[in-house]
XYZ file of C-alpha atoms in Angstrom:
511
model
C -31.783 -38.851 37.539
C -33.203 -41.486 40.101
C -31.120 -42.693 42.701
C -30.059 -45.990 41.561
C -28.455 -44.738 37.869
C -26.736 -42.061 40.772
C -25.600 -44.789 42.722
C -24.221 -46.808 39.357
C -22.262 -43.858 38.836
C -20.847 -43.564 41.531
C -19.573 -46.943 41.414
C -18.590 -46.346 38.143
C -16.290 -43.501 39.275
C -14.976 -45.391 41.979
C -13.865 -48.251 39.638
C -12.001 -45.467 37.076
C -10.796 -44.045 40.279
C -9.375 -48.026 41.312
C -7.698 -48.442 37.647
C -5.100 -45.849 39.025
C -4.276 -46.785 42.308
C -4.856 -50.718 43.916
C -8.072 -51.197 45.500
C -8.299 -52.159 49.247
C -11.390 -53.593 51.072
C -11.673 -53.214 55.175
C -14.878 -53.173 56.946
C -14.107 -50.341 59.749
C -15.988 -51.694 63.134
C -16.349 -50.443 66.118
C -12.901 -49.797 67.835
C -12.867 -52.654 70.339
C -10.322 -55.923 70.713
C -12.197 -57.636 68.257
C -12.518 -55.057 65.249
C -12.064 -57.111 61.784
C -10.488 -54.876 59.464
C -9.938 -57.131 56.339
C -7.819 -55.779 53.320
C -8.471 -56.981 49.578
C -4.764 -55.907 47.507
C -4.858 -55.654 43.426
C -2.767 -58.938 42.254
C -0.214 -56.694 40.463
C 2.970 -56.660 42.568
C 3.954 -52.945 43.508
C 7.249 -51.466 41.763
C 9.087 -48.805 43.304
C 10.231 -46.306 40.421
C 11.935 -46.710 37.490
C 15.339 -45.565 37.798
C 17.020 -43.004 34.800
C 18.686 -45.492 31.992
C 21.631 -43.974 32.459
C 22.007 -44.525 36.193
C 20.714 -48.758 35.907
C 24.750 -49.575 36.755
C 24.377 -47.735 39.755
C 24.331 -49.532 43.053
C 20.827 -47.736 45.139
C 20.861 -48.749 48.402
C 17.337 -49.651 49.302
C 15.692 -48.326 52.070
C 14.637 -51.593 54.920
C 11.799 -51.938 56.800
C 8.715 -54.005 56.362
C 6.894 -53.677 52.985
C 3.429 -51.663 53.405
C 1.139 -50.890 50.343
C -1.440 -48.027 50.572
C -4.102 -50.949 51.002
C -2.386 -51.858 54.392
C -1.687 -48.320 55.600
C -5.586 -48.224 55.254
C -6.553 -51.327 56.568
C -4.227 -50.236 60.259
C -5.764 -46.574 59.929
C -9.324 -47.904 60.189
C -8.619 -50.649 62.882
C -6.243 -48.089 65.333
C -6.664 -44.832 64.077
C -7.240 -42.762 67.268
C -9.920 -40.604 65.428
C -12.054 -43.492 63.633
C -11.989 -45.045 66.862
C -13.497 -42.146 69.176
C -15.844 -41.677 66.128
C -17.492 -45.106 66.870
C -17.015 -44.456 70.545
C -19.377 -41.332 70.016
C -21.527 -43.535 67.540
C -22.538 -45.308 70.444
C -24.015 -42.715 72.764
C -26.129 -41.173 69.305
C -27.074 -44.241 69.162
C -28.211 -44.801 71.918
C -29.778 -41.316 72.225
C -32.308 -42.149 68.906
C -33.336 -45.381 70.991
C -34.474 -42.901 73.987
C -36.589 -40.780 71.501
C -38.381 -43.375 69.946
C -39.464 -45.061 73.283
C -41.442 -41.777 73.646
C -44.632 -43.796 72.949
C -43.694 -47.242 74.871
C -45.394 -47.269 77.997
C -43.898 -46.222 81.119
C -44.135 -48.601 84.579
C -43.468 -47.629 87.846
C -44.517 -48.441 91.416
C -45.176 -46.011 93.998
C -45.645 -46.795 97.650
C -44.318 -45.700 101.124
C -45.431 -46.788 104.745
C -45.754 -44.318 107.995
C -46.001 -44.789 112.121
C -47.147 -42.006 114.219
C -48.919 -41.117 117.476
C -50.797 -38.439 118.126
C -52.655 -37.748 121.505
C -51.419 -40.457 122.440
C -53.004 -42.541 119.333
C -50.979 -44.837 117.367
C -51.656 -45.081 113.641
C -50.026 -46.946 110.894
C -50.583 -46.525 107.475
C -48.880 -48.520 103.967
C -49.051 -47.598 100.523
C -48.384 -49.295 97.353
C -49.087 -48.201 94.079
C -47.820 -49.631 90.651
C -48.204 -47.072 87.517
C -48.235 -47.263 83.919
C -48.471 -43.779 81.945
C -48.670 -44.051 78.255
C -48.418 -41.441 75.385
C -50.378 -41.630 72.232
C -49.245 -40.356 68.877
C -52.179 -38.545 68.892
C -51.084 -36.338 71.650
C -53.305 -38.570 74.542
C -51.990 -39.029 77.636
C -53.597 -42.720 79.349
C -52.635 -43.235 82.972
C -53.563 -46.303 84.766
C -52.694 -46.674 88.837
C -53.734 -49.653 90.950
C -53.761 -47.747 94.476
C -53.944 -50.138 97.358
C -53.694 -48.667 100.861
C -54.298 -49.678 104.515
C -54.590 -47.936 107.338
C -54.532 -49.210 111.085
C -55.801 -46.549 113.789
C -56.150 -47.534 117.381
C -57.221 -51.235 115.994
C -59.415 -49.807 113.488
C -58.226 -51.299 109.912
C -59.017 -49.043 106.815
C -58.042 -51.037 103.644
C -58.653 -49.998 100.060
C -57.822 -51.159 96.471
C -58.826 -48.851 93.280
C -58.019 -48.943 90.329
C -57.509 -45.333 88.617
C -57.993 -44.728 85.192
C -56.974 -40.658 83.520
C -56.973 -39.940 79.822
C -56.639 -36.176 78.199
C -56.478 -35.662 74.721
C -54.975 -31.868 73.207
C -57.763 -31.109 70.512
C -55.556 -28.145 69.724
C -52.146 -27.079 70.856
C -50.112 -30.569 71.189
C -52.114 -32.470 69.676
C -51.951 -34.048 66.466
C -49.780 -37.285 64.898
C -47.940 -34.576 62.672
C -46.857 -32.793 66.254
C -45.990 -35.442 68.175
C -44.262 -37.500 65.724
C -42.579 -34.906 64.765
C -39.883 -35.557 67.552
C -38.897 -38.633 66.395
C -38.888 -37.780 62.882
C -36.408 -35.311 63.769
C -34.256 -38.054 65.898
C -34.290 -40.331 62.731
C -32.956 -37.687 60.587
C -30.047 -36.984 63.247
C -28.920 -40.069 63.068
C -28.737 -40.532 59.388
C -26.353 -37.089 59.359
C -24.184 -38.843 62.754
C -23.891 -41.880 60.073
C -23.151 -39.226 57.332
C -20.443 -37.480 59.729
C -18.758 -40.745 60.396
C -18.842 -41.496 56.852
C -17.333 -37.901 56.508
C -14.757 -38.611 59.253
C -13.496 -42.043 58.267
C -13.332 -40.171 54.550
C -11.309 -37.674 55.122
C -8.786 -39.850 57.739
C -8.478 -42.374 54.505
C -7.619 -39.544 52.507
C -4.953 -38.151 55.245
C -3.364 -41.539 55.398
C -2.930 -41.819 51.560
C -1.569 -38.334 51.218
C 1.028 -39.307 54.105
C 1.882 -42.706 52.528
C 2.364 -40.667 49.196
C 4.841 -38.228 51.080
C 6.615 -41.233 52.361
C 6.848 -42.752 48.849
C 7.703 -39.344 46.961
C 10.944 -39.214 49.929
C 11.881 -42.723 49.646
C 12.185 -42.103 45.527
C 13.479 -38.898 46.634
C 16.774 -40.538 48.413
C 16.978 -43.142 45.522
C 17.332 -39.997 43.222
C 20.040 -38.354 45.503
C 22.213 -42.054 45.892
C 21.724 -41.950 42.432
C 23.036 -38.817 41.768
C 25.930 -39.330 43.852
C 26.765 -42.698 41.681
C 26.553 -40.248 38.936
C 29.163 -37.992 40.278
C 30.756 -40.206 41.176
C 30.852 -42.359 37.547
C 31.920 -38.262 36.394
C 35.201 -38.167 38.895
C 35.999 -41.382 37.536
C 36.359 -39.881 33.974
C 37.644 -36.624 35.136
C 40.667 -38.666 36.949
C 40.954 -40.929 33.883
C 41.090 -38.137 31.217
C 43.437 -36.264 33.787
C 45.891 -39.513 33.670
C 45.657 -39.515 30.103
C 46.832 -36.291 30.575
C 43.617 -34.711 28.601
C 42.513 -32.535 31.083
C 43.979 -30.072 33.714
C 44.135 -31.327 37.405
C 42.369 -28.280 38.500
C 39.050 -29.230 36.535
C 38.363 -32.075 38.714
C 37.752 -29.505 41.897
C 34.547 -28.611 41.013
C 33.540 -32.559 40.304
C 34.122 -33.285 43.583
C 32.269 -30.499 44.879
C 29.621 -31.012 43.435
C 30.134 -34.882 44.619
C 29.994 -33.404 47.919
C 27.210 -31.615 47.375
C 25.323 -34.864 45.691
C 26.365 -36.380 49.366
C 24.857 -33.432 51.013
C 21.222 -33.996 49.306
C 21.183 -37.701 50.434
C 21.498 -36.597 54.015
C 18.288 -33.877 53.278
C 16.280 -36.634 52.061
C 17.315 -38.738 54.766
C 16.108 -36.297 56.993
C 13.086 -35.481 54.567
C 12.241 -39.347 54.717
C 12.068 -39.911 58.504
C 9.874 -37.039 58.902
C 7.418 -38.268 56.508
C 7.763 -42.079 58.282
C 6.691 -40.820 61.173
C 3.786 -38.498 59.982
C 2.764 -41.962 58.653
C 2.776 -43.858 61.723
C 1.211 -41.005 63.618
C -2.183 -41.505 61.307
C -1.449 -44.734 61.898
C -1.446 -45.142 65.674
C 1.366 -47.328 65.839
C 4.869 -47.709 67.176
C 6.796 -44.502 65.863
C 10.099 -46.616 65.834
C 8.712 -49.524 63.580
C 10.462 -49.373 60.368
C 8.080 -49.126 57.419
C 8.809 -48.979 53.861
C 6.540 -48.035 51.316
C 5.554 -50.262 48.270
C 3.865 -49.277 45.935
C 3.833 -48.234 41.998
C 4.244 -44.045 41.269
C 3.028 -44.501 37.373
C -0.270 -43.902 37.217
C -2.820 -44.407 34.311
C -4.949 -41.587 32.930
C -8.547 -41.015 34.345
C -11.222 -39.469 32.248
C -13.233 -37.058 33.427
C -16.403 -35.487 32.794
C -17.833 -32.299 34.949
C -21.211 -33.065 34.720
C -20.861 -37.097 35.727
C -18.830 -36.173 38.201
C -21.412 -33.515 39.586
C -24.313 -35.906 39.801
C -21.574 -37.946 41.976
C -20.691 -35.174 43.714
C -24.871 -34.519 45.083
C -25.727 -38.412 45.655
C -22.817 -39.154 47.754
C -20.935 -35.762 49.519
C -21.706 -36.234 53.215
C -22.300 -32.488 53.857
C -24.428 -32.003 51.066
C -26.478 -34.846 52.009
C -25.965 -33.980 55.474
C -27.379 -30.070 55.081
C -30.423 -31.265 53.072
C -31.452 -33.402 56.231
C -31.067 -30.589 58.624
C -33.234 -28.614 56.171
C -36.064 -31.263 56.296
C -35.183 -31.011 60.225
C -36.124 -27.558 60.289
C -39.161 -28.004 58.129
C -40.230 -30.602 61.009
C -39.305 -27.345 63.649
C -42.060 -25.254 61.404
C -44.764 -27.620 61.988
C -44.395 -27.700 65.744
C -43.549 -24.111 65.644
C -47.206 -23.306 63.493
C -49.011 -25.811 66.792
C -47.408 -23.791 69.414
C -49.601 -20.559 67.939
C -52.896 -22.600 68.741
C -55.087 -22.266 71.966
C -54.773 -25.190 74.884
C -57.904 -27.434 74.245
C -58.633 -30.589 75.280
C -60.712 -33.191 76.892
C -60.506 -35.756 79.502
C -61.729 -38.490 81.279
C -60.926 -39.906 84.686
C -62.518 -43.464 86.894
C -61.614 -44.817 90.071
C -63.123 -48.067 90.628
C -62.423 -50.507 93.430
C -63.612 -51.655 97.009
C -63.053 -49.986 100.530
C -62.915 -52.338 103.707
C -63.055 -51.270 107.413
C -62.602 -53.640 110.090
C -62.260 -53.538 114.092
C -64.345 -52.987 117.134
C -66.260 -56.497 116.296
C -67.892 -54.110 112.903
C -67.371 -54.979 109.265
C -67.793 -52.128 106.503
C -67.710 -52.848 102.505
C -67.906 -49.999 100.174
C -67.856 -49.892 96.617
C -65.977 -47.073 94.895
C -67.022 -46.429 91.290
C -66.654 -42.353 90.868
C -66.281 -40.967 86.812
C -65.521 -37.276 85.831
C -65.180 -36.085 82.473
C -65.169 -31.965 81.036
C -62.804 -30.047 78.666
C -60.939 -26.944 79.531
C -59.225 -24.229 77.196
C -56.574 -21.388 77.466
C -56.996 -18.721 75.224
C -53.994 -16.080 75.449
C -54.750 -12.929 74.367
C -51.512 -10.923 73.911
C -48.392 -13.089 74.741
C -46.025 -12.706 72.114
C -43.862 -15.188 73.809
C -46.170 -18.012 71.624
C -45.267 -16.443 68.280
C -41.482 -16.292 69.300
C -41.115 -19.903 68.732
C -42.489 -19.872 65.024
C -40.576 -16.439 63.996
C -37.406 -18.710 64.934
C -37.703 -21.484 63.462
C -39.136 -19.824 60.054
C -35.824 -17.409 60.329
C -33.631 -21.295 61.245
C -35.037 -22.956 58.148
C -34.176 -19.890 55.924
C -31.142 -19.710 57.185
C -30.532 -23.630 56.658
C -31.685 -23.291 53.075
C -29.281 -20.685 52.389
C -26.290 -22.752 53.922
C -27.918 -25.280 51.351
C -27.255 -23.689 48.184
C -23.883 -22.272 49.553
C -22.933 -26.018 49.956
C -24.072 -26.579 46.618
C -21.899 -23.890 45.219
C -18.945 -24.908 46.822
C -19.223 -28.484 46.049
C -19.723 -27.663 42.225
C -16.369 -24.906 43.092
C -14.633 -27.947 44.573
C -15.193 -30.488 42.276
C -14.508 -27.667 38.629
C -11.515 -27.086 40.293
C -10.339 -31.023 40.998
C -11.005 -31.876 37.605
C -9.414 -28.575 36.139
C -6.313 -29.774 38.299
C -6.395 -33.600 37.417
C -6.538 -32.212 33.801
C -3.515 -30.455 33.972
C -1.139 -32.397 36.265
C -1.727 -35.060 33.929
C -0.160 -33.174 31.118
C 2.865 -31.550 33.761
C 3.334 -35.596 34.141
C 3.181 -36.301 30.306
C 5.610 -33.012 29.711
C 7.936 -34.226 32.723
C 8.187 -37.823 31.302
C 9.840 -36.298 27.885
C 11.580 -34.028 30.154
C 13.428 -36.737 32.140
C 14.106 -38.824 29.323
C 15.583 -36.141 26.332
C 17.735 -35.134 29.729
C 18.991 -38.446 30.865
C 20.157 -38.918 26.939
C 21.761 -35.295 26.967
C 23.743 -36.606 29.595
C 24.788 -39.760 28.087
C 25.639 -37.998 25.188
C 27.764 -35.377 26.767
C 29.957 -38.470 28.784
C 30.835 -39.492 25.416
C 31.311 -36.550 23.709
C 33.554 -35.866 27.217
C 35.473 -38.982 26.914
C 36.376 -38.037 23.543
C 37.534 -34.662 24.286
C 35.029 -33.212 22.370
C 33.026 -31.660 25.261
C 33.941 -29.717 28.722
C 33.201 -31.101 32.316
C 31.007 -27.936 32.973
C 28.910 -28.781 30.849
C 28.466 -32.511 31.689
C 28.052 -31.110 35.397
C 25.214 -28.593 33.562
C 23.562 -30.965 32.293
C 23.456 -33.657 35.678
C 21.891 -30.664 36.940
C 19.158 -30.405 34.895
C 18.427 -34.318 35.034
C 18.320 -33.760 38.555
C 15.762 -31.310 38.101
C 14.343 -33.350 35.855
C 14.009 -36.313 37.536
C 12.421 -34.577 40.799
C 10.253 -32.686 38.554
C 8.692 -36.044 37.262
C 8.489 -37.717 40.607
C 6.444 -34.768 41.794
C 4.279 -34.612 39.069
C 3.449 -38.027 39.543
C 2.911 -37.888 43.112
C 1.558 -35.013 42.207
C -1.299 -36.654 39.751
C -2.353 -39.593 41.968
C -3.153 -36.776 45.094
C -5.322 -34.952 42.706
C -7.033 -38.037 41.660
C -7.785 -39.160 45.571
C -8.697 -35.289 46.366
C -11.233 -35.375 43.359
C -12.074 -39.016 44.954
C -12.839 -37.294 48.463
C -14.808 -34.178 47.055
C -17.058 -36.373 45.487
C -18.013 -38.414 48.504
C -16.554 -41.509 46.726
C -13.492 -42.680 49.058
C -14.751 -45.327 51.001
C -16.632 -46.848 47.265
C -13.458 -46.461 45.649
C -11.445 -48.196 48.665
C -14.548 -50.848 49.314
C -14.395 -50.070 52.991
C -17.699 -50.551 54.068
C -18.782 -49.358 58.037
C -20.269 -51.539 60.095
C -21.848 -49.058 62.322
């Protein structure tokens, strides 16, 4: 399948991924003062969960703080996260390191020089040097020099002066040379940095996916505590019958003990997921980088959609967008790069070269005058030939044995993506039937227990088993809450296994 139908699916995933949870857009820049993190929210207003039907009389105290969505959470993770950030801060010394690779073949300038006094025998001689450089290397392998030497010497009144131009040029016929060799370390730089951008890709991916599971955790406690205040209303609804029926004289006084012990206990639970709550604000804020005391209150809607999924789609995802995989079959083309240069390190040292020194040489004093022209030009080849040093094979056993070894780590990679991603789907599968089950679950118990109040108030049922029965819509209730939680985590797992997160979230980097 080519790349672009890959790439339409994985937008196509990303958008079945969106229909579950809203969609938020931030551009993640580098971490400075002026990072633009910009954040795109569904138009649907978040609702916090429904509440049992027989519990909608209830006064829920609602937790205060200022409203955050997962699209916000995001949108502060990318702009202050502490990791994101020192990942761009690394981005720019890799950066920086590719540019220092590629200006292997920009010319080099320098300028030499130096000047000297000394007396010997009673002889004073001066002497000044200056020489500006300019080396260049050839993707062929050629090394061009040029040097314009000018120097002047002064001995006893005598004036030596002298300006040449130098001219050197050696080309490897053998070992070194070659475009194939000497590209081959910038071919190699290139490919690093498209894994760095694949590892901050990785990095902001996974940091995205630790801030949603922590907003989720703060969202699961918050409905959490507004199932415990609701259970205490419930209890509390119960005493109100008990001490009505015991008026009416239709019950015994002692039945009521256990009502408001298990009111008590009700009361106990709220203070657990108080507890339960705070911890999970601050994990939040942590990720987040911000003030641990801000007060932050999670908005967003815990009834999620179904997803469809299919193995194979998803698996032709997986292999066009997972950074690692993508990230391992570029080391592999690294170490294929390592082979060639490797194979030119067996070869004998031959080469040519060529060197000219042209200029003029002027000596003055003692009433004489002395031109001469300098035009000298060598050229000859010399070879190496090694006869037994192993230590020029060493280099090619290694990196034959690295790109094995690489290829290997390949299809390991590959296994344990296609591992991964069976298993999300296997797991999205089935939580969304544990949801489905724990819907009917909730709902057949919240009408057992309105059923069992009436059949209570008309003395045709006993307050253990209306207590029986608020226990098992409490069970009920939590079971569906987790499931659900429990459903959308599967869903952004899947999402991260696949590569997709930042597609699904629209966050794009602007590295």
């Amino acid at each position: 399948m080519g790349a672009r139908r890959k790439h339409r699916l994985g937008i196509g995933f990303a958008l079945l991924i969106g229909a579950a949870v809203p969609l938020v857009g931030a551009a993640a820049q580098e971490p400075a003062s002026k990072t633009a993190v910009k954040a795109k929210r569904a138009a649907r207003p978040s609702a916090a969960l429904a509440q049992p039907a027989a519990t909608a009389d209830t006064e829920v105290a609602r937790p205060a703080g200022i409203s955050l969505t997962v699209a916000d959470a995001i949108a502060i993770a990318l702009r202050d996260n502490r990791t994101i950030r020192s990942a761009y801060i690394d981005r720019i010394a890799q950066k920086f390191d590719l540019r220092v690779v590629e200006d292997r073949f920009t010319p080099h300038f320098s300028i030499n020089g130096g000047a000297t006094r000394q007396q010997v025998a009673g002889i004073n001689t001066t002497s000044a040097e200056i020489t500006p450089t300019a080396i260049a290397l050839l993707p062929t392998g050629a090394t061009f020099g040029l040097a314009w030497a000018n120097h002047m010497t002064d001995t006893a009144g005598i004036v030596t002066r002298s300006s040449t131009a130098e001219l050197t040029l050696s080309q490897p016929l053998l070992r070194g040379g070659g475009v194939d060799v000497n590209m081959a370390p910038v071919r190699a730089a290139r490919l690093t940095e498209k894994i760095n951008r694949l590892r901050l890709k990785a990095t902001v991916s996974e940091t995205v996916g630790q801030v949603i599971f922590a907003y989720r955790a703060l969202l699961q406690a918050q409905e959490e505590l507004k199932l415990a205040q609701a259970s205490v209303g419930r209890a509390e609804e119960l005493l109100d019958i008990n001490r009505t029926l015991i008026t009416a004289g239709r019950m015994a006084e002692v039945d009521i003990v256990q009502t408001e012990a298990d009111l008590e206990n009700q009361r106990i639970r709220v203070l657990e997921a108080t507890k339960t709550l705070d911890s999970a604000r601050l994990q939040l804020l942590n990720l987040l980088s911000i003030d641990l005391g801000a007060a932050i209150v999670a908005r967003e809607s815990t009834d999620p959609a179904r997803i469809a999924t299919n193995l194979s789609r998803l698996m032709q995802i997986a292999l066009a967008q997972r950074p690692d995989y993508l990230g391992q079959v570029l080391v592999v083309e690294q170490n294929k790069l390592g082979i060639v240069v490797a194979q030119n390190e067996r070869l004998w040292d031959l080469s040519v070269f060529a060197s000219g020194r042209f200029g003029r040489e002027t000596t003055t004093g003692g009433g004489a005058l002395v031109s001469e022209r300098i035009s000298d030009v060598t050229v000859g080849a010399s070879f190496s030939v090694p006869l037994n040093d192993l230590r020029r094979e060493q280099p090619f056993v290694q990196a034959t044995s690295t790109l094995q070894t690489s290829e290997l780590q390949l299809a390991s990679i590959r296994q344990g993506l296609e591992l991964q991603v069976r298993g999300s789907v296997t797991d999205v599968d089935i939580r969304w039937r544990q949801l489905e089950v724990a819907r009917r679950a909730r709902h057949l118990a919240a009408r057992a227990v309105e059923i069992e109040k009436e059949k209570l108030k008309a003395g045709r049922s006993a307050n253990f088993q209306v207590r029986g029965l608020e226990n098992d819509l409490r069970s009920a209730e939590s079971q569906r809450l987790g499931a659900m939680i429990g459903y959308l985590n599967a869903l952004t797992l899947l999402d991260i296994q696949l590569g997709t997160t930042l597609e699904t979230w629209r966050i794009a980097l602007k590295d």
